Coordinates of N, CA, C and O in Angstrom, one line a residue:
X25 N 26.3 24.3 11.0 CA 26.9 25.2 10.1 C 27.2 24.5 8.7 O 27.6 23.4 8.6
X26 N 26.7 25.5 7.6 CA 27.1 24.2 6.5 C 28.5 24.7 5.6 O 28.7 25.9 5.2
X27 N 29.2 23.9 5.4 CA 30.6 23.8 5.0 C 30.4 24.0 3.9 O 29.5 23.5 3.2
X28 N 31.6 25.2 3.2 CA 31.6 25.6 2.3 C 32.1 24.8 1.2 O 33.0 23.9 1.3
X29 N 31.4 25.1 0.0 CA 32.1 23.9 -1.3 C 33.3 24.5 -1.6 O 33.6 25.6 -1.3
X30 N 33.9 23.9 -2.2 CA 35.0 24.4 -3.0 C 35.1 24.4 -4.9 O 34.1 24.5 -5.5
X31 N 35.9 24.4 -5.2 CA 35.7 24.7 -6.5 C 36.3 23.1 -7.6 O 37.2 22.3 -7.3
X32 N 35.8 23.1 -8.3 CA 36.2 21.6 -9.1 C 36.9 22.1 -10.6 O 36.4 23.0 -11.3
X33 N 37.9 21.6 -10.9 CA 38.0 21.7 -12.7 C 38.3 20.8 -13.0 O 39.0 20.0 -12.4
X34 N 37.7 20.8 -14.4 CA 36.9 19.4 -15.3 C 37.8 19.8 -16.5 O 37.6 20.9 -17.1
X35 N 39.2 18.8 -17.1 CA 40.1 19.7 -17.6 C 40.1 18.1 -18.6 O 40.6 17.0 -18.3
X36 N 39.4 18.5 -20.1 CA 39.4 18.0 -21.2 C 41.1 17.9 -21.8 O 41.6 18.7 -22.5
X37 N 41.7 16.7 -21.2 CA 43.3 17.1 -21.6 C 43.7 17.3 -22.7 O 44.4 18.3 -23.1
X38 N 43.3 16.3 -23.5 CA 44.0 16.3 -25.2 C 43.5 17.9 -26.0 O 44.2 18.4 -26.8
X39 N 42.1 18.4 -25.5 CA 42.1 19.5 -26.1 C 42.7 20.6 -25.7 O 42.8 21.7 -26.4
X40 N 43.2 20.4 -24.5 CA 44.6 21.5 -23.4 C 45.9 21.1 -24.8 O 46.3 21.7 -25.8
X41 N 46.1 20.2 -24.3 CA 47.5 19.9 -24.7 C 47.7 20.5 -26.5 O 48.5 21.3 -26.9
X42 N 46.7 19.8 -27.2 CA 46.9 20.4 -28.7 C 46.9 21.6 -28.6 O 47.8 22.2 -29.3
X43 N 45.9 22.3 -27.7 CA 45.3 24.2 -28.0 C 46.8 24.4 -27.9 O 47.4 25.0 -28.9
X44 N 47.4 24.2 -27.1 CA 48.6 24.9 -26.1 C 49.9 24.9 -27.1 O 50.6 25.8 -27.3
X45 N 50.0 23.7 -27.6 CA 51.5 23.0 -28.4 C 50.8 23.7 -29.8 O 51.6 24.4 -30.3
X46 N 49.7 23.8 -30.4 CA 49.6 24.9 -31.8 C 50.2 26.2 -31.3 O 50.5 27.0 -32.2
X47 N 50.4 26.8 -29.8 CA 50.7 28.1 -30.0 C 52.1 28.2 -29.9 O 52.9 29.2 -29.9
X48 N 52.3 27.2 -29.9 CA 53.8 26.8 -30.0 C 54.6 26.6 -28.7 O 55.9 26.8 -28.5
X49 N 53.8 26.4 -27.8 CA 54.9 26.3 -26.1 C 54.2 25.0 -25.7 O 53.3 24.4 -26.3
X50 N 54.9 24.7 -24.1 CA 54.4 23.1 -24.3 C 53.9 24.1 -22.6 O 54.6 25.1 -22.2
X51 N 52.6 23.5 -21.8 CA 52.0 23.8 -20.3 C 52.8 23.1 -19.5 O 53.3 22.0 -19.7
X52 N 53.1 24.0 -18.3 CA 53.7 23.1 -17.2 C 52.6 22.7 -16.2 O 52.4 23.5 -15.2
X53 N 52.1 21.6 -16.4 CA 51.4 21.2 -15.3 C 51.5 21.5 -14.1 O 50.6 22.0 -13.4
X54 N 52.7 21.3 -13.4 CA 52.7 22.2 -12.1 C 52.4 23.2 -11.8 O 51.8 23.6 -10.8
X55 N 52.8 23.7 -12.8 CA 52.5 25.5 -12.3 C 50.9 25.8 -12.9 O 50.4 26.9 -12.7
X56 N 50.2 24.9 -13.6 CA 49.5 25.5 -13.9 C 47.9 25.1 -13.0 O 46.9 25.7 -13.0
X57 N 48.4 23.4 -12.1 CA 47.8 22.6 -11.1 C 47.9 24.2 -10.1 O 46.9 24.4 -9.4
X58 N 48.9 25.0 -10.1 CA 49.3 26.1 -8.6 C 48.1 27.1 -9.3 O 47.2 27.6 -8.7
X59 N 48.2 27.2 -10.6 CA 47.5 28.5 -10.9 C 45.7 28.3 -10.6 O 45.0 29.2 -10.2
X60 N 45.4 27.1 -10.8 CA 44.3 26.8 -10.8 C 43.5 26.7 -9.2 O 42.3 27.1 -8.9
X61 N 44.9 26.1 -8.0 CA 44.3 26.4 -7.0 C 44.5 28.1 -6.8 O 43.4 28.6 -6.6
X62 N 45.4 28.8 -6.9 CA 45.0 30.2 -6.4 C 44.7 31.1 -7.3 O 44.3 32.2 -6.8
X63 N 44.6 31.0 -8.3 CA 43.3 32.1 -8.5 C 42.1 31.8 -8.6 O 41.2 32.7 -8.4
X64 N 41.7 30.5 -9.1 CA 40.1 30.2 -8.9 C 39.3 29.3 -7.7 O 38.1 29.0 -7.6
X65 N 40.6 28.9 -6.7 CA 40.2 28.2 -5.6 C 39.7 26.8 -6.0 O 38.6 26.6 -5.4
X66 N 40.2 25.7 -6.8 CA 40.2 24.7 -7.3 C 40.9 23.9 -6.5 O 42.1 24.0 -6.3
X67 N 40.1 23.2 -6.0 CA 40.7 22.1 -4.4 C 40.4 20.8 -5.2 O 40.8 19.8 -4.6
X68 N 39.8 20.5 -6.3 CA 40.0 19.3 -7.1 C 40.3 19.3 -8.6 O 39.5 20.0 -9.2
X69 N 40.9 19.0 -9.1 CA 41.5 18.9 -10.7 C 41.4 17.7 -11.4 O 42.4 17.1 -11.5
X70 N 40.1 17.1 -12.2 CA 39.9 16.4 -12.6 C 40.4 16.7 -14.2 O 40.2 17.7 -14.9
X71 N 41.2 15.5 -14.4 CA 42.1 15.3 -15.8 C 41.6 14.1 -16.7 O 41.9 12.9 -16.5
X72 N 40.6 14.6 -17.6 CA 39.8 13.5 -18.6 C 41.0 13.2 -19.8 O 41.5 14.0 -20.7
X73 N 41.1 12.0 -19.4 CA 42.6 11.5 -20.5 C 42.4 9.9 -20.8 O 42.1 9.2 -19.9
X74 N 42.6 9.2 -22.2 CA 42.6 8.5 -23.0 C 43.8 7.7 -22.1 O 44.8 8.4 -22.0
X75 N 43.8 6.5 -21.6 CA 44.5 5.5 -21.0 C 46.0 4.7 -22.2 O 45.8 3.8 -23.1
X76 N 47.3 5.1 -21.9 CA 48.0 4.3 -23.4 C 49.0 4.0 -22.3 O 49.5 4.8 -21.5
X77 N 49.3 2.3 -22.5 CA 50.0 2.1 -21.0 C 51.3 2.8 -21.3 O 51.7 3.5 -20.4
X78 N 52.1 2.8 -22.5 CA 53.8 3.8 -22.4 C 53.4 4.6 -21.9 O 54.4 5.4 -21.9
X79 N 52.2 5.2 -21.3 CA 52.1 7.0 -21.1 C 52.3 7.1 -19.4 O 51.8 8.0 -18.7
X80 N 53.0 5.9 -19.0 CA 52.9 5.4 -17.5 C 53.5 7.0 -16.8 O 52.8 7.7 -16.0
X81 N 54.7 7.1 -17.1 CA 55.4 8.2 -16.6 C 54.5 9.4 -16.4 O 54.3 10.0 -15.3
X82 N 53.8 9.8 -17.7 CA 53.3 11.2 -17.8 C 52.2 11.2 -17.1 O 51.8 12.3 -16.8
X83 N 51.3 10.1 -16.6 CA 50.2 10.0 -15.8 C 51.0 10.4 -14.2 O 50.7 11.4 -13.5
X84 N 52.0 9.3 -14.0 CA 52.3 9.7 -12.9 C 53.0 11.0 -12.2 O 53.3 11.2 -11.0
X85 N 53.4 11.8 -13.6 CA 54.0 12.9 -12.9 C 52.9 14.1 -13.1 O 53.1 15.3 -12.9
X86 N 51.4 13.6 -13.6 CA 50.3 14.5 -13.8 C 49.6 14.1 -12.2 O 49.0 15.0 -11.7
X87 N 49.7 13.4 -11.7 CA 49.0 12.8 -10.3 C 49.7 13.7 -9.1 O 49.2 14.5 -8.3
X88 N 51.4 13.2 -9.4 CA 52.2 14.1 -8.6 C 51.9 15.8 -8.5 O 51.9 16.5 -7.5
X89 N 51.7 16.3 -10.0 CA 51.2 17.6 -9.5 C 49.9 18.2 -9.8 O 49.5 19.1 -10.4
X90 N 49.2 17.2 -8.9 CA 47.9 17.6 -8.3 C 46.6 16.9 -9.1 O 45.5 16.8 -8.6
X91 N 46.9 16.6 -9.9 CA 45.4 16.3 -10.8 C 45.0 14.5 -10.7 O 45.7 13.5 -11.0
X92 N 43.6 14.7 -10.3 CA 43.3 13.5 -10.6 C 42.5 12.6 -11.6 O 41.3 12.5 -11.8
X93 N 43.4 12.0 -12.2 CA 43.6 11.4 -13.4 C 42.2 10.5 -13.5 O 42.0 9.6 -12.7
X94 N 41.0 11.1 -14.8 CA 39.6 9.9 -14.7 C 40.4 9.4 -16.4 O 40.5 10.3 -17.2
X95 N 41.0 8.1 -16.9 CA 40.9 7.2 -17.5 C 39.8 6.6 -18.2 O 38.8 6.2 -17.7
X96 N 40.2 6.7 -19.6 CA 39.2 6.1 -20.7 C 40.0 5.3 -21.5 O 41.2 5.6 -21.6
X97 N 39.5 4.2 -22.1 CA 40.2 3.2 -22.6 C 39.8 3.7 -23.9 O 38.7 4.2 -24.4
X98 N 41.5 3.3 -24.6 CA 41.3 4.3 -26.1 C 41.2 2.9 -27.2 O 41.3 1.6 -27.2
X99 N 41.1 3.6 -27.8 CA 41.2 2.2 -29.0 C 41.6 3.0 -30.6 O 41.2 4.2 -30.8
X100 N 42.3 2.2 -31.6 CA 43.2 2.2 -32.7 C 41.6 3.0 -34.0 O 40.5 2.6 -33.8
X101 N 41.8 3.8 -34.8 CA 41.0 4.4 -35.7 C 41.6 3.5 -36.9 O 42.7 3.1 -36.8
X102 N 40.9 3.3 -37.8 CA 41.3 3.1 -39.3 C 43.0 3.2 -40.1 O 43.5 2.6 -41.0
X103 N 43.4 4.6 -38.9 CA 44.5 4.6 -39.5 C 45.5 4.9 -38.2 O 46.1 6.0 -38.1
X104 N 45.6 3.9 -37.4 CA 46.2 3.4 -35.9 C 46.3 4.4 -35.5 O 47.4 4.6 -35.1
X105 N 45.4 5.5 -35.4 CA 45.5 6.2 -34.6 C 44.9 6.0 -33.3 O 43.8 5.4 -33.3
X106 N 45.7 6.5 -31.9 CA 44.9 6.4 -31.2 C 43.5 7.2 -30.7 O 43.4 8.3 -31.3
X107 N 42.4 6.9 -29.9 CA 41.1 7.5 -30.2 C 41.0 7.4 -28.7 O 41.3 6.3 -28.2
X108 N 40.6 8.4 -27.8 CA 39.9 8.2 -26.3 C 39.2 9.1 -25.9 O 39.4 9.8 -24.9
X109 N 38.3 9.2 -26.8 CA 37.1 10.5 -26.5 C 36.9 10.4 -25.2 O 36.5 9.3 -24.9
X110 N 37.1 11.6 -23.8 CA 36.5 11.4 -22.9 C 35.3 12.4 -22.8 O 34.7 12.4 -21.7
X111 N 34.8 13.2 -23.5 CA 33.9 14.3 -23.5 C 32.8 13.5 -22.9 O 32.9 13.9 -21.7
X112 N 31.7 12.5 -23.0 CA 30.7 12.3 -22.3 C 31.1 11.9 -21.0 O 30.3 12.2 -20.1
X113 N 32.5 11.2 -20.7 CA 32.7 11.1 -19.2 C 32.8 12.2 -18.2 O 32.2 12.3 -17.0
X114 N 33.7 13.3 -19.0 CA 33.7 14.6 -18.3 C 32.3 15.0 -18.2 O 32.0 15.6 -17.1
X115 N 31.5 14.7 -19.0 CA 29.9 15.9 -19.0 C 29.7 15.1 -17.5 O 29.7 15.6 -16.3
X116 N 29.4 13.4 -18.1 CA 28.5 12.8 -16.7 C 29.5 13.4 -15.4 O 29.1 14.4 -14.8
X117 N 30.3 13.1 -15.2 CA 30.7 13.7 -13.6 C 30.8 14.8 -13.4 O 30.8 15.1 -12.2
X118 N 30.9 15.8 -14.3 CA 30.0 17.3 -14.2 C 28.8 17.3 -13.4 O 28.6 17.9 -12.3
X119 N 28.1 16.7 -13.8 CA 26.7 16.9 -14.1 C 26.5 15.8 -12.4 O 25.9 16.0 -11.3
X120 N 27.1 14.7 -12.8 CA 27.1 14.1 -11.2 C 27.2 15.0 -9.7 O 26.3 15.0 -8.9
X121 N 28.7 15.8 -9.7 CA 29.4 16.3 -9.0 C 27.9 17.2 -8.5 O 27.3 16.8 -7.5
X122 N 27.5 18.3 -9.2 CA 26.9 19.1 -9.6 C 25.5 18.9 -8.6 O 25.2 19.7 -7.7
X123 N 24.5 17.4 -9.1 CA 23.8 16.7 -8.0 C 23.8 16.9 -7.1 O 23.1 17.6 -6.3
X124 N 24.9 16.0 -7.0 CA 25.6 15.6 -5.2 C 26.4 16.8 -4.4 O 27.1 16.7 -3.4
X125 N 26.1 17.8 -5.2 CA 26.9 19.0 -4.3 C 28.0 18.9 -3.9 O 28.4 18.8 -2.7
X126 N 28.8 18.9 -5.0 CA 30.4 18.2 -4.5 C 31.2 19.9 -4.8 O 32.2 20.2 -4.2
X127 N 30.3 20.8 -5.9 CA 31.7 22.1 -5.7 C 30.4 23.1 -5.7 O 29.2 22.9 -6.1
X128 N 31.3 24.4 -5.1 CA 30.6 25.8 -5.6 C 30.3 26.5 -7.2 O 29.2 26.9 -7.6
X129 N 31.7 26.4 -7.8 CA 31.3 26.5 -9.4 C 32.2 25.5 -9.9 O 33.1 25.2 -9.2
X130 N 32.1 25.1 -10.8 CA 33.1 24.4 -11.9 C 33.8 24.9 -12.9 O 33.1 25.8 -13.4
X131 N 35.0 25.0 -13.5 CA 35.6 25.4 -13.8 C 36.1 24.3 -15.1 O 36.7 23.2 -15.1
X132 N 35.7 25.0 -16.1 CA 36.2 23.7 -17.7 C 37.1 24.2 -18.0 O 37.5 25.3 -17.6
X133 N 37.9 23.4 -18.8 CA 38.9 23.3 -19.1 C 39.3 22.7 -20.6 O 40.0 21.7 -20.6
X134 N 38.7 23.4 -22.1 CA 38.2 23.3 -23.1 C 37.9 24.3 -24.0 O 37.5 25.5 -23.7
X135 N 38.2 23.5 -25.4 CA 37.8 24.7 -26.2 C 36.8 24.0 -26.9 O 36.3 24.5 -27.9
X136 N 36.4 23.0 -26.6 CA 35.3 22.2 -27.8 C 34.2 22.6 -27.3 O 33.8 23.1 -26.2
X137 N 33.3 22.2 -28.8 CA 31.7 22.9 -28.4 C 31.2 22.2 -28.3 O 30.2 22.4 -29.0
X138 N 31.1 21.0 -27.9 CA 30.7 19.7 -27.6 C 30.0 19.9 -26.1 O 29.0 19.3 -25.6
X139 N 31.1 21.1 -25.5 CA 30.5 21.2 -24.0 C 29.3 22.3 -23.9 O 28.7 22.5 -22.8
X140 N 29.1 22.8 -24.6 CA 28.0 24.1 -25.2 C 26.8 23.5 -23.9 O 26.6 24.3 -23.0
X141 N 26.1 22.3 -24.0 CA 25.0 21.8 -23.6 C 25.0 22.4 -21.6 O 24.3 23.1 -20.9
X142 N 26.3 21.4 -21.6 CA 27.0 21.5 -20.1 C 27.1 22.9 -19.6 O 26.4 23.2 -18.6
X143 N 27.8 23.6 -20.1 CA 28.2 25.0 -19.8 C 26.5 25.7 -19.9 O 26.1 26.1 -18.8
X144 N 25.8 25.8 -20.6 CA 24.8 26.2 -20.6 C 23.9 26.3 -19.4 O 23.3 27.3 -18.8
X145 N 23.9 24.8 -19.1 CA 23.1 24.1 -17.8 C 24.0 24.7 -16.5 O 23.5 25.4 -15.7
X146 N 25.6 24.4 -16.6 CA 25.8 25.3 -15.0 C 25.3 26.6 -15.2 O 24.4 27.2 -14.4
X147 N 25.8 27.3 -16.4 CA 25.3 28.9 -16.3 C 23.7 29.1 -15.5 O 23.3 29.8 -14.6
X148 N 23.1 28.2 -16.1 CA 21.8 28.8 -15.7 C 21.6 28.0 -14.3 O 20.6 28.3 -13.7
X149 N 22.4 27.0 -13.8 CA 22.5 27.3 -12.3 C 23.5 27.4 -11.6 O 24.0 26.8 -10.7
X150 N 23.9 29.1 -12.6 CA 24.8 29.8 -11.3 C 25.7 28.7 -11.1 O 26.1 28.8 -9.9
X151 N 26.1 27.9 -11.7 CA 27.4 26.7 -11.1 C 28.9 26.9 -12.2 O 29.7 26.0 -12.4
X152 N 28.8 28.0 -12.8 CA 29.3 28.0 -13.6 C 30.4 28.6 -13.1 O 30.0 29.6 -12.4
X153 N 32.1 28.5 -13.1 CA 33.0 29.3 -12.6 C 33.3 30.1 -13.8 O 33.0 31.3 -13.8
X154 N 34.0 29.6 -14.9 CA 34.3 29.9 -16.2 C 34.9 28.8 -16.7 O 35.3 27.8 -16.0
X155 N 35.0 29.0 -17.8 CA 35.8 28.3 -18.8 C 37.1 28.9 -19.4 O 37.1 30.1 -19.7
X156 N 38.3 27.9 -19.6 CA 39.8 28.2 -19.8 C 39.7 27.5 -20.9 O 39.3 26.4 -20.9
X157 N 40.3 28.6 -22.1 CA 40.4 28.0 -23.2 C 41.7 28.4 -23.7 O 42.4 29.2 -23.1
X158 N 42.1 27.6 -24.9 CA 43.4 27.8 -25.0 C 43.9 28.9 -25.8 O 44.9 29.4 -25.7
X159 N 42.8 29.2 -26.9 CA 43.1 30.5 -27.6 C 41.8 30.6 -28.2 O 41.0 29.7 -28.5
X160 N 41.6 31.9 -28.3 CA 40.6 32.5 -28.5 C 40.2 32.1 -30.2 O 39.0 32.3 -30.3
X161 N 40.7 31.7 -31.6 CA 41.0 31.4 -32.6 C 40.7 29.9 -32.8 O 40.5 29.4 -34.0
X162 N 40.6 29.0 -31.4 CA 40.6 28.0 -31.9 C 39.5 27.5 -31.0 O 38.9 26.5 -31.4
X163 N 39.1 28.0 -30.0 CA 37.4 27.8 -29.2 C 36.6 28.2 -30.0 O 36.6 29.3 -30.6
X164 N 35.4 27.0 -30.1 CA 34.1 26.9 -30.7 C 33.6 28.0 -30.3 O 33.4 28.5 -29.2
X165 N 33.1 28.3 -31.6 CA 32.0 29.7 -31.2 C 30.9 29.6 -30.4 O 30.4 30.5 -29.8
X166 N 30.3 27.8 -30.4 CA 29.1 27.8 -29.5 C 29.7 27.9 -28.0 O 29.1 28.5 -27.1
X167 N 30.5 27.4 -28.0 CA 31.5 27.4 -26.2 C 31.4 28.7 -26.2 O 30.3 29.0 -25.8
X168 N 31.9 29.4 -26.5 CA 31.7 31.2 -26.4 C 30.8 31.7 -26.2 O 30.7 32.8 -25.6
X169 N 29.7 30.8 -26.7 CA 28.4 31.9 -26.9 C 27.8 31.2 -25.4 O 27.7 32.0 -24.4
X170 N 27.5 30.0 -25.2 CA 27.4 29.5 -23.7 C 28.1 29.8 -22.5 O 27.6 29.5 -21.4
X171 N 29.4 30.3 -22.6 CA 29.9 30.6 -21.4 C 29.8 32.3 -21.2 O 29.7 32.8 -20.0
X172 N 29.7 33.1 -22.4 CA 29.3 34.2 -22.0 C 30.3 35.3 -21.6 O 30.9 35.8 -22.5
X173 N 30.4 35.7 -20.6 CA 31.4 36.9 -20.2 C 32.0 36.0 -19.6 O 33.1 36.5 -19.5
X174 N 32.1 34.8 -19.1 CA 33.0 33.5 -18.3 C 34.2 32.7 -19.0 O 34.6 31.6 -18.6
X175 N 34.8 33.3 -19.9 CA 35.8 32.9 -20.4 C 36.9 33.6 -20.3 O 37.0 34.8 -20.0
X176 N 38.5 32.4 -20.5 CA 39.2 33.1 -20.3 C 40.2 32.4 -21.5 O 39.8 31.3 -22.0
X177 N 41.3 32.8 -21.9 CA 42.3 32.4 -22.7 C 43.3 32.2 -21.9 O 43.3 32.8 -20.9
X178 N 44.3 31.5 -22.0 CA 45.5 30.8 -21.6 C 46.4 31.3 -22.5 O 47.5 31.4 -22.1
X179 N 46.0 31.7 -23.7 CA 47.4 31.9 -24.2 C 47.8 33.2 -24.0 O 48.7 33.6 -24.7
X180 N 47.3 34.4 -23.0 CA 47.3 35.0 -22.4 C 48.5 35.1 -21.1 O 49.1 36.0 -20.6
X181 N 48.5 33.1 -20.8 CA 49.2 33.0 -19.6 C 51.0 32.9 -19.7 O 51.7 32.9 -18.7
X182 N 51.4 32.8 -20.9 CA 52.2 31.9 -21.3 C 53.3 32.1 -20.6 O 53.9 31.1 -20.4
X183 N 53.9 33.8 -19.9 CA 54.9 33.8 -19.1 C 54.4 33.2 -17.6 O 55.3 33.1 -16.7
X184 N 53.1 32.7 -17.3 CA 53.3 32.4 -16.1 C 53.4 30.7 -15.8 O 53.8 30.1 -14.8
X185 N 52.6 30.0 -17.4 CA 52.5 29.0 -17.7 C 53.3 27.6 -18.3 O 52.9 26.5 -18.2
X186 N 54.4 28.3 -19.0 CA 55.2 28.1 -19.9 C 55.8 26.8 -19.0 O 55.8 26.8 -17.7
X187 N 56.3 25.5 -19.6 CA 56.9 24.7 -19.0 C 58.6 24.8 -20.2 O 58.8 24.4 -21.4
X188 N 59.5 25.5 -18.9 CA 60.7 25.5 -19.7 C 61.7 24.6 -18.9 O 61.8 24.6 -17.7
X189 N 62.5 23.8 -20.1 CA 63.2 22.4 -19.7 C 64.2 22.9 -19.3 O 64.8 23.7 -20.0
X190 N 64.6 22.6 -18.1 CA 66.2 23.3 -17.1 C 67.1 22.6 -17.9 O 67.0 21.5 -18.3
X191 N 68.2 23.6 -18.2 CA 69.5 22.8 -18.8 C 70.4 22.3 -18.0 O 70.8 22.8 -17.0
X192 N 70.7 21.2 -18.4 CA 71.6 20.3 -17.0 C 73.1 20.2 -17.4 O 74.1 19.7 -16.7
X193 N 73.1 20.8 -18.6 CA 74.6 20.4 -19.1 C 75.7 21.6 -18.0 O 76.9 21.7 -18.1

């Protein structure tokens, strides 16, 4: 009997995080690690994130709710900024997973058109789940035009997404 795949998302963080904090709310990863397994049946949550060792905490409480963290080593720009492009890491283990028959569809997590190529290639084998973007205003029009009727907006989600700080006082 051959065992069914399950579903993968490939979640470009820094472009989550900015889309999300421009619309002015900050994502609760928890709830959004829960949203991801039940409505699209995501049994893996791959988190492409720029490695800055102070960021110890927020890695570890991104592990605790569910996602597993692929690390890229960042390095300082001209003007100390930090830099940790993971886009060609995310493509290759796309495109790896994909191979090796590791999910049913994949599921991006992006608004850059950088992924136009990627998205294209699941679409056309049918491996495509959709793509979550953060607002419709700030996703590349080539992402759009590649994913097709397979998109969706998040800022859509915000009462179910919203990460609000409990008052302890």
């Amino acid at each position: 009997m051959k065992k069914a795949l399950s579903n993968i998302a490939y979640i470009d963080s820094q472009n989550l995080n900015l889309g999300i904090r421009s619309l002015g709310w900050n994502l609760s990863y928890k709830k959004f690690r829960i949203y991801l397994r039940e409505k699209y049946g995501v049994d893996t949550a791959y988190m492409f994130i720029g490695f800055v060792q102070h960021n110890q905490n927020l890695y570890t409480s991104l592990q605790k709710a569910g996602f597993v963290l692929k690390f890229k080593p960042t390095v300082l720009d001209n003007k100390d900024k930090v830099k940790g492009n993971t886009d060609a890491d995310m493509v290759l283990q796309i495109v790896r997973d994909f191979y090796e028959k590791q999910f049913d569809k994949a599921i991006l997590i992006t608004s850059d058109g950088d992924f136009y190529s990627v998205v294209d290639f699941l679409h056309e084998k049918q491996a495509l789940g959709l793509v979550l973007s953060a607002y419709k205003s700030t996703c590349s029009t080539l992402l759009r035009k590649s994913a097709r009727e397979k998109i969706v907006f998040i800022d859509n989600l915000r009462g179910k997404l919203e990460y609000i700080k409990k008052n302890t006082a």
